[in-house]
Short mmCIF file of N, CA and C in Angstrom, two decimals:
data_model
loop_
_atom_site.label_atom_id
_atom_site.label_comp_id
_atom_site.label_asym_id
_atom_site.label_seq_id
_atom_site.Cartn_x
_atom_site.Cartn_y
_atom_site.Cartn_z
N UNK A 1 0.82 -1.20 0.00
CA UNK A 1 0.00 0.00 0.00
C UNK A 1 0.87 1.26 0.00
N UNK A 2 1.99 1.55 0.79
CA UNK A 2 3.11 2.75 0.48
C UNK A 2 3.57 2.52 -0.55
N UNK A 3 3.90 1.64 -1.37
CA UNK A 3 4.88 1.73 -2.16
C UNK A 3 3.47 2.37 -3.54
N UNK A 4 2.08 1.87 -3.36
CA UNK A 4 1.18 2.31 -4.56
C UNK A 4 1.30 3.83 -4.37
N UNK A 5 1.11 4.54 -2.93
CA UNK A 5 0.67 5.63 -2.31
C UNK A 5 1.52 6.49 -3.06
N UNK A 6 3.00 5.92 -2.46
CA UNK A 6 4.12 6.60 -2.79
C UNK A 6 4.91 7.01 -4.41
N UNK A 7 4.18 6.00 -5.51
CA UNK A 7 4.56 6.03 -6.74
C UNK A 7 3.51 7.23 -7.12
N UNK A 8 2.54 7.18 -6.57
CA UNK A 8 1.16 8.27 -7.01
C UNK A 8 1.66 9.38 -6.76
N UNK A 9 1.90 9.63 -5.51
CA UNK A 9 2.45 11.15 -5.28
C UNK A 9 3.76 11.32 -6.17
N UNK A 10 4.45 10.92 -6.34
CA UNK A 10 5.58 11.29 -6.88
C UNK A 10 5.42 11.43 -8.43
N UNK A 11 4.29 10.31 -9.52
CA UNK A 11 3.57 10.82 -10.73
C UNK A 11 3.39 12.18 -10.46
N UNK A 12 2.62 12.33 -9.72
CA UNK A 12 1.46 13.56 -9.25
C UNK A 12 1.89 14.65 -9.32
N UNK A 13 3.33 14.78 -8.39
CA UNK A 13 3.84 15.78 -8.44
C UNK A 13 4.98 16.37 -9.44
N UNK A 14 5.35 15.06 -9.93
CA UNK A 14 6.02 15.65 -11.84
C UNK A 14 5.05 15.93 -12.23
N UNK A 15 3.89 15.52 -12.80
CA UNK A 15 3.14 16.54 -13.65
C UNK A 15 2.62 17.99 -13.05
N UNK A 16 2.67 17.87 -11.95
CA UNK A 16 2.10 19.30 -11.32
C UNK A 16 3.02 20.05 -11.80
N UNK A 17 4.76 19.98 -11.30
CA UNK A 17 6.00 20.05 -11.85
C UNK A 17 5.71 20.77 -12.81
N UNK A 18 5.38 19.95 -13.99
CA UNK A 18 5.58 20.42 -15.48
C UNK A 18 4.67 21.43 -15.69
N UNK A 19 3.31 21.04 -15.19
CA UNK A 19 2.16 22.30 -15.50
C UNK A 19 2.42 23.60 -14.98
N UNK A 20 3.23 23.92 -13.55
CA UNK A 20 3.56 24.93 -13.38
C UNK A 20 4.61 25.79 -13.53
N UNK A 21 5.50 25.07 -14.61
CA UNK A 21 6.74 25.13 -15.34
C UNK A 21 6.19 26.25 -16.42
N UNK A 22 4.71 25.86 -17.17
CA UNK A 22 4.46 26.57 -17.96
C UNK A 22 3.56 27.79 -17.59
N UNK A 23 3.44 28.15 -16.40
CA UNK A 23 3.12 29.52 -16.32
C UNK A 23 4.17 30.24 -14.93
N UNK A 24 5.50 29.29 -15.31
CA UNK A 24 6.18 30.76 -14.77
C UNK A 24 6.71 29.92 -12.97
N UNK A 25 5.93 28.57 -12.26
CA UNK A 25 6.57 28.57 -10.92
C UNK A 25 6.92 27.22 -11.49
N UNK A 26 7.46 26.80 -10.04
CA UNK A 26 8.05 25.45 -9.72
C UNK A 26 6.86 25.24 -8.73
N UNK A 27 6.86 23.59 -8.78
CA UNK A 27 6.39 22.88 -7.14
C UNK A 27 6.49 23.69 -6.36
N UNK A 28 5.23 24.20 -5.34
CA UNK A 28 5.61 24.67 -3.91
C UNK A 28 5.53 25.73 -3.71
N UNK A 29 6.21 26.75 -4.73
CA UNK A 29 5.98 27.91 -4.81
C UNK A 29 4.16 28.60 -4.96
N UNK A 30 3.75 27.73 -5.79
CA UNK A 30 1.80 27.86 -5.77
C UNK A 30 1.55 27.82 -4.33
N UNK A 31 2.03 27.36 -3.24
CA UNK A 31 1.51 27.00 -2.35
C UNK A 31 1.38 28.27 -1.51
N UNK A 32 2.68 29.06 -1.90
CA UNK A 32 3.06 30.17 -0.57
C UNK A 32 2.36 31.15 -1.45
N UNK A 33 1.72 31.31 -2.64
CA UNK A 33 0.98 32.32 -3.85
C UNK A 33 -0.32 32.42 -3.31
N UNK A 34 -0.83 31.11 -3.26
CA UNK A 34 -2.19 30.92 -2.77
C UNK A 34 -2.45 30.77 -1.52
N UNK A 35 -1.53 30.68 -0.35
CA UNK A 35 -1.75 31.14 1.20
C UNK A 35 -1.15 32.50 1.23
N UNK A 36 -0.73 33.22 0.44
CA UNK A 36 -1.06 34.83 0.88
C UNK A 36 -2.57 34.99 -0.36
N UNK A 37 -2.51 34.44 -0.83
CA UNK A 37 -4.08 34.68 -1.45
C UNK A 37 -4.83 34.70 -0.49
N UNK A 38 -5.03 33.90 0.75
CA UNK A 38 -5.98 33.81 1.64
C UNK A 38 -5.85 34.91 2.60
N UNK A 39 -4.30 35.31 2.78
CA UNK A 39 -3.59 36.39 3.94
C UNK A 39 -2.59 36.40 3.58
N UNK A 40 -2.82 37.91 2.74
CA UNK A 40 -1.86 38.40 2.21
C UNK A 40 -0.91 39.25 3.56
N UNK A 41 0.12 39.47 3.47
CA UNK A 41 1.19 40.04 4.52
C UNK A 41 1.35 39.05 5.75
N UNK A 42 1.60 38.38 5.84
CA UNK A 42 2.05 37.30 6.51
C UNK A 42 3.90 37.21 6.63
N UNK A 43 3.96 36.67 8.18
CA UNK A 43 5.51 36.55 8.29
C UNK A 43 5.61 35.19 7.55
N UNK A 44 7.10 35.07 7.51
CA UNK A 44 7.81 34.12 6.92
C UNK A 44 7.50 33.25 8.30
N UNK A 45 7.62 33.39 9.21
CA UNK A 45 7.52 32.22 10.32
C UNK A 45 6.04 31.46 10.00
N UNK A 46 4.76 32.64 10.15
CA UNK A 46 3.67 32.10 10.03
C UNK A 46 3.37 31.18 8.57
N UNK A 47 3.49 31.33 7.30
CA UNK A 47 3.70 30.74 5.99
C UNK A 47 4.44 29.48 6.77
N UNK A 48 5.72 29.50 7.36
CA UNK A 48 6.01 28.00 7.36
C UNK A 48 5.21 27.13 7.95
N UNK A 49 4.76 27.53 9.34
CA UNK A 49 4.22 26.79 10.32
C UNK A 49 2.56 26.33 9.49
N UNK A 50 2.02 27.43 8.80
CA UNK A 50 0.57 27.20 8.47
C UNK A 50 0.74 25.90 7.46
N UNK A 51 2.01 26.11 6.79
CA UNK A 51 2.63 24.82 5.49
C UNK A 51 2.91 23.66 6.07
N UNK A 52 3.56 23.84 6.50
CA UNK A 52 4.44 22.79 7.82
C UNK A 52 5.69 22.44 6.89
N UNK A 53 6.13 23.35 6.69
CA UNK A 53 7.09 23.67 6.37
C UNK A 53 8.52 24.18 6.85
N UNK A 54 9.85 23.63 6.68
CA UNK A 54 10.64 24.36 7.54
C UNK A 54 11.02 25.94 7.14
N UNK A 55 11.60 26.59 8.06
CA UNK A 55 12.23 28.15 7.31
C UNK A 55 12.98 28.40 6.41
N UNK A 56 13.85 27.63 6.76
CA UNK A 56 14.75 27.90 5.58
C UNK A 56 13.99 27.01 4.16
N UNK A 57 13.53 26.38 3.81
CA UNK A 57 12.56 26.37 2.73
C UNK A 57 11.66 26.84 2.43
N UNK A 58 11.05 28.04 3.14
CA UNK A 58 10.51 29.08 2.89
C UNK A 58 11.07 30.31 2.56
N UNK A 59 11.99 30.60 3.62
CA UNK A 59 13.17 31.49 2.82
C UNK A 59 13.79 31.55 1.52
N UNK A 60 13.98 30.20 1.44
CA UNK A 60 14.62 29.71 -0.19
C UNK A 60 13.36 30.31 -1.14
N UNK A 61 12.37 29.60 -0.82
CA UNK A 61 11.01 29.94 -1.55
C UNK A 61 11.02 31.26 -1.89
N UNK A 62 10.54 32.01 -1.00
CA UNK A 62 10.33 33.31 -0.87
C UNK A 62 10.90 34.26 -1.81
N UNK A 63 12.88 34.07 -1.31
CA UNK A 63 13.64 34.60 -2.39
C UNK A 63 13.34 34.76 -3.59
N UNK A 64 12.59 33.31 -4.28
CA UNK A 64 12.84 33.06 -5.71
C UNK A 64 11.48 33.74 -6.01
N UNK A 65 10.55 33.74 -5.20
CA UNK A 65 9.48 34.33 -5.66
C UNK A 65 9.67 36.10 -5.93
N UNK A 66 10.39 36.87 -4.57
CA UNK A 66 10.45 38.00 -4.82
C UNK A 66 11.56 38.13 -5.82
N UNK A 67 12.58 37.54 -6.32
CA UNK A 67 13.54 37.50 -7.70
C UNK A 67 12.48 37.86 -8.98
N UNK A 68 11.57 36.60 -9.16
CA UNK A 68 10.48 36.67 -9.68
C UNK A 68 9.80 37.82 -9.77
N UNK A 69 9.73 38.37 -9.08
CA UNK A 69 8.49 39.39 -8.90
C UNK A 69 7.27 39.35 -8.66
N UNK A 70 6.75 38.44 -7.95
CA UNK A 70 5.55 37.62 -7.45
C UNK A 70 5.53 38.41 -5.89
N UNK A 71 6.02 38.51 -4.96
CA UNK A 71 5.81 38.78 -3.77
C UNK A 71 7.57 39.88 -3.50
N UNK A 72 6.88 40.57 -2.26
CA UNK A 72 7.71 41.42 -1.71
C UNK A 72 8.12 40.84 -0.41
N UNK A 73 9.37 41.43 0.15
CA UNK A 73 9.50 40.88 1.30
C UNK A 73 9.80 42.61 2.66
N UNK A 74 9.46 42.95 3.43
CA UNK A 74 9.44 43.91 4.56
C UNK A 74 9.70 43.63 5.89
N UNK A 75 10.03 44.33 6.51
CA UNK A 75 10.58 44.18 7.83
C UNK A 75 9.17 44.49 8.88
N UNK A 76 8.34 43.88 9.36
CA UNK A 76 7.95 44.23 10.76
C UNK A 76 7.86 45.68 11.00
N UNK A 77 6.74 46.31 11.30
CA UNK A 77 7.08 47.41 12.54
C UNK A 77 6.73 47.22 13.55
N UNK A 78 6.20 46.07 14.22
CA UNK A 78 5.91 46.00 14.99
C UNK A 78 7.70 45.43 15.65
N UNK A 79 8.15 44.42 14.73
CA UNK A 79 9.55 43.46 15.17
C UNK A 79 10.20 43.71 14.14
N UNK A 80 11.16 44.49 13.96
CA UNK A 80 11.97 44.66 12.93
C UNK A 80 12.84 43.21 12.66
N UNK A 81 12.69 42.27 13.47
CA UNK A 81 13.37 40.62 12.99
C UNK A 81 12.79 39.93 12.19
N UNK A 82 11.06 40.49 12.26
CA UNK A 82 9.65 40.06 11.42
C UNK A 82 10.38 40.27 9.92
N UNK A 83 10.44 39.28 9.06
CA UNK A 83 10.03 39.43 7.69
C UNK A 83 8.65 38.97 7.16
N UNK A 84 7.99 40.53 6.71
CA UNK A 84 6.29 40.30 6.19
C UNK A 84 6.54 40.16 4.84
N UNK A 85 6.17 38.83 4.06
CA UNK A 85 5.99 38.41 2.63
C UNK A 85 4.48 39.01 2.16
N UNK A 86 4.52 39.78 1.21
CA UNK A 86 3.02 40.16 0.33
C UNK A 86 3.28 40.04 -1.39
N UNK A 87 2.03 39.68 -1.21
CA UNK A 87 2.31 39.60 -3.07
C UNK A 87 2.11 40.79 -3.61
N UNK A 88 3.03 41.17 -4.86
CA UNK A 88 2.79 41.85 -5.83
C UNK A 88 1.76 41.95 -6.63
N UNK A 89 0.83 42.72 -7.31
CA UNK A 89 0.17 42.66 -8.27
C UNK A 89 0.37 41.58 -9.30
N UNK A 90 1.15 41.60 -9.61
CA UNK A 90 1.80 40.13 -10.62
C UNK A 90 1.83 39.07 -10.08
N UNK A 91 1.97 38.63 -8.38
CA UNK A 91 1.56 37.41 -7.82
C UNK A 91 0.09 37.36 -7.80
N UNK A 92 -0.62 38.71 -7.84
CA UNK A 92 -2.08 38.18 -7.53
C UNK A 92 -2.82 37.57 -9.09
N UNK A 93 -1.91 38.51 -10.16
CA UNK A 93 -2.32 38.06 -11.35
C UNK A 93 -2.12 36.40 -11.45
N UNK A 94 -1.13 35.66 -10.93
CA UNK A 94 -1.25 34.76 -11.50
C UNK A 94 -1.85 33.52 -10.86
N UNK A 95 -2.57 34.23 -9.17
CA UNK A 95 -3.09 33.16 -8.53
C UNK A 95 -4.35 32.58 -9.31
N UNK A 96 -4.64 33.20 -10.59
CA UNK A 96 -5.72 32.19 -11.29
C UNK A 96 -5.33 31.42 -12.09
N UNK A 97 -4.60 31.45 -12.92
CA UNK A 97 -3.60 30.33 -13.54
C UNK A 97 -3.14 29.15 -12.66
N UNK A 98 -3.16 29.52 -11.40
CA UNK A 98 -2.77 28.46 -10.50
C UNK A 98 -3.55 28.01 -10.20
N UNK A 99 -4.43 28.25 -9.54
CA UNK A 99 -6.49 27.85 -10.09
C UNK A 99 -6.35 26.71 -11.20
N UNK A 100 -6.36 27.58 -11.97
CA UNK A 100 -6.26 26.61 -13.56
C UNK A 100 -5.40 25.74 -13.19
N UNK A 101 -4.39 25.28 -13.25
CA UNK A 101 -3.50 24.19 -13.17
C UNK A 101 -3.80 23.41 -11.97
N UNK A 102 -4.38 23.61 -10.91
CA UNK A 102 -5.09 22.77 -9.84
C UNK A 102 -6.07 22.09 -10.58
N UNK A 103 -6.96 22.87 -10.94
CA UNK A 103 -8.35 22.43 -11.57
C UNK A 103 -8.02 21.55 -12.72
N UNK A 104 -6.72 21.85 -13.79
CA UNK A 104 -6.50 21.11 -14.66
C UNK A 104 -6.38 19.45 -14.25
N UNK A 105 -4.93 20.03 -13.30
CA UNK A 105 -4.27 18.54 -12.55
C UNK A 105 -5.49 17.85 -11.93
N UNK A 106 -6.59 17.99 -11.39
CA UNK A 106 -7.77 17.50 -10.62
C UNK A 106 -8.54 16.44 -11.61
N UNK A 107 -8.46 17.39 -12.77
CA UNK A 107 -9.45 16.55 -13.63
C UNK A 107 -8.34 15.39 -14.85
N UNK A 108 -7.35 15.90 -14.44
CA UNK A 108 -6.69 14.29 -15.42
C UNK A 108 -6.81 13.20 -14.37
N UNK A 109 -6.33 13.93 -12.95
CA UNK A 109 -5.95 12.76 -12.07
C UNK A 109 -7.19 12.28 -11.91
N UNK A 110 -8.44 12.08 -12.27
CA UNK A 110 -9.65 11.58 -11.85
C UNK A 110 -10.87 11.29 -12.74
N UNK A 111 -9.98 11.79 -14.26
CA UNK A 111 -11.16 11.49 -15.38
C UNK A 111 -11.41 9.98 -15.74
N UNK A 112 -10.88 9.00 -14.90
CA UNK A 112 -11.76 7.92 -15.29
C UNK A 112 -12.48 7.54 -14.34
N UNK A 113 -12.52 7.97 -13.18
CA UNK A 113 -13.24 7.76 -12.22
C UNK A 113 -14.82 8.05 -11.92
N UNK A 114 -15.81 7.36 -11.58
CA UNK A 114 -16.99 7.42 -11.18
C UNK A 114 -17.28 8.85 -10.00
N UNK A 115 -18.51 9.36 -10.15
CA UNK A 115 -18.57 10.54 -8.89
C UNK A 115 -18.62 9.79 -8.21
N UNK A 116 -19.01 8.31 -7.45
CA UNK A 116 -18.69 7.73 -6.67
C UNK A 116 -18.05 7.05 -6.47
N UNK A 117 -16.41 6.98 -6.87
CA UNK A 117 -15.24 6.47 -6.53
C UNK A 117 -14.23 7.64 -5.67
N UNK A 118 -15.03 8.69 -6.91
CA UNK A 118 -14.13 10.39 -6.59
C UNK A 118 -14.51 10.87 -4.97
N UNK A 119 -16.08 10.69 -4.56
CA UNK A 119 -16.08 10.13 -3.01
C UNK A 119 -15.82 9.72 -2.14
N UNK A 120 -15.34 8.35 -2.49
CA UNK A 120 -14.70 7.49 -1.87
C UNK A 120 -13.41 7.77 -1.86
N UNK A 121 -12.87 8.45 -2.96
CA UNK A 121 -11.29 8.62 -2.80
C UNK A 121 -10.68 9.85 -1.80
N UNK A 122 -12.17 10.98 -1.49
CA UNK A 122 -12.05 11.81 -0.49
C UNK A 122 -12.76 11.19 0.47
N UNK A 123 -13.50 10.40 0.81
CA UNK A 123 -13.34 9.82 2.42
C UNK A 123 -12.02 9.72 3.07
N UNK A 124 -11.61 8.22 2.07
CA UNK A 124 -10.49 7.57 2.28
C UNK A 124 -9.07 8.08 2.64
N UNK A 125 -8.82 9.43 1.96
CA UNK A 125 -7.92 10.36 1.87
C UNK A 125 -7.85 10.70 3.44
N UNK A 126 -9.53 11.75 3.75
CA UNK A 126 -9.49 12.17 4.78
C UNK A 126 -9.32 11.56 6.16
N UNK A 127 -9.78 9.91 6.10
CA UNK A 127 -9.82 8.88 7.12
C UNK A 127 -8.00 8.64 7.15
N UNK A 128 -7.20 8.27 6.52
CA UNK A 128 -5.62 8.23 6.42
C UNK A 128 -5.04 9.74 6.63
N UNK A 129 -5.21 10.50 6.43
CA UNK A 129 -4.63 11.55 6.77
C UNK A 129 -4.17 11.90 7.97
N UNK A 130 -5.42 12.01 8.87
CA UNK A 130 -5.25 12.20 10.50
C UNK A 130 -4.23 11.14 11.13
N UNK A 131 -4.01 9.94 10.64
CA UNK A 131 -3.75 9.29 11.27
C UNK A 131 -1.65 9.02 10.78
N UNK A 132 -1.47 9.41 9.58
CA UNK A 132 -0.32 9.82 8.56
C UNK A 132 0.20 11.32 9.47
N UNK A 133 -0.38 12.20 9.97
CA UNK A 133 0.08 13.22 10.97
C UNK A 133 0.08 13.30 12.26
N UNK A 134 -0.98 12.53 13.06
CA UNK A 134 -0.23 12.12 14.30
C UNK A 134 1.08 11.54 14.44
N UNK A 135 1.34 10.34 13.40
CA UNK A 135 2.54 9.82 13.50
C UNK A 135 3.96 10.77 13.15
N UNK A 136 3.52 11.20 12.13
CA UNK A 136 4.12 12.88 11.83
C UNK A 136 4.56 13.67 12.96
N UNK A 137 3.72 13.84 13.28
CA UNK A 137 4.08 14.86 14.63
C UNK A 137 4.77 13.72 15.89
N UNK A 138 4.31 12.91 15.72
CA UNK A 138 4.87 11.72 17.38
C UNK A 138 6.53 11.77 16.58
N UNK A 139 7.08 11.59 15.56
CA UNK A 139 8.06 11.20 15.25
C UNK A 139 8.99 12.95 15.07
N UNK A 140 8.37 14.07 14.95
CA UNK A 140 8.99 14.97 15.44
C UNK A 140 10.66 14.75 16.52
N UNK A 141 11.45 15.58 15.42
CA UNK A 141 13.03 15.37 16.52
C UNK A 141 13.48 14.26 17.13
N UNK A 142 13.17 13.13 16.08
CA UNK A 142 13.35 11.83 16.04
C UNK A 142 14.53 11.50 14.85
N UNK A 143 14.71 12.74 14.24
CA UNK A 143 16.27 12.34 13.15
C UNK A 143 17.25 12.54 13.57
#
């Protein structure tokens, strides 16, 4: 069952890969586009923790996005140690394209499927999940 789980995600995420190759991100980067879509000006601490993500791969992130020109990065006035990430006009432009390429990737990964398999495949998801992050978290500072 990991080794099916594990070949899926890793398909999954080369083609995501490639689809967001063609409007401009990499993997991952959609992720930190579309959680300041939700809250925009957000620290770099909060983005990791809401991701579960570490910092310095958000940092890395971040960089390439404001290189890009997708998001800005600012200092706090409240904590000048605070770095507040916001998107640019040009990050907000392209949080619909990223839309699109979700919505795209959604419907290959599931066009042969029944509306009631596509059900079952979000039960099932959601029933393994909880239980894939407790262990997650129990195994915390265990490397």
């Amino acid at each position: 069952m990991g080794s099916i789980c594990l070949r899926r995600k890793k398909s999954h995420h080369a083609l995501a890969g490639q689809m967001l190759r063609k409007i401009g991100l990499f993997a991952g980067q959609e992720i930190i586009i579309m959680q300041l879509r939700d809250q925009d000006g957000q620290s770099q601490n909060c983005l990791g923790r809401t991701l579960g993500v570490d910092h310095s791969t958000v940092a890395k992130t971040v960089r390439r996005l404001e290189d890009a020109g997708l998001v800005t990065r600012s200092r706090s006035k409240e904590d000048g140690r605070v770095t507040i990430v916001s998107l640019t006009q040009a990050g907000r432009d392209l949080q619909t394209k990223v839309l699109g390429v979700w919505s795209s990737l959604e419907r290959i990964t599931t066009e042969d499927l029944t509306e009631q398999e596509k059900e079952l495949l979000v039960i099932l998801s959601q029933k393994i999940a909880p239980r894939v992050n407790t262990a997650l978290d129990h195994n915390k500072g265990c490397e």
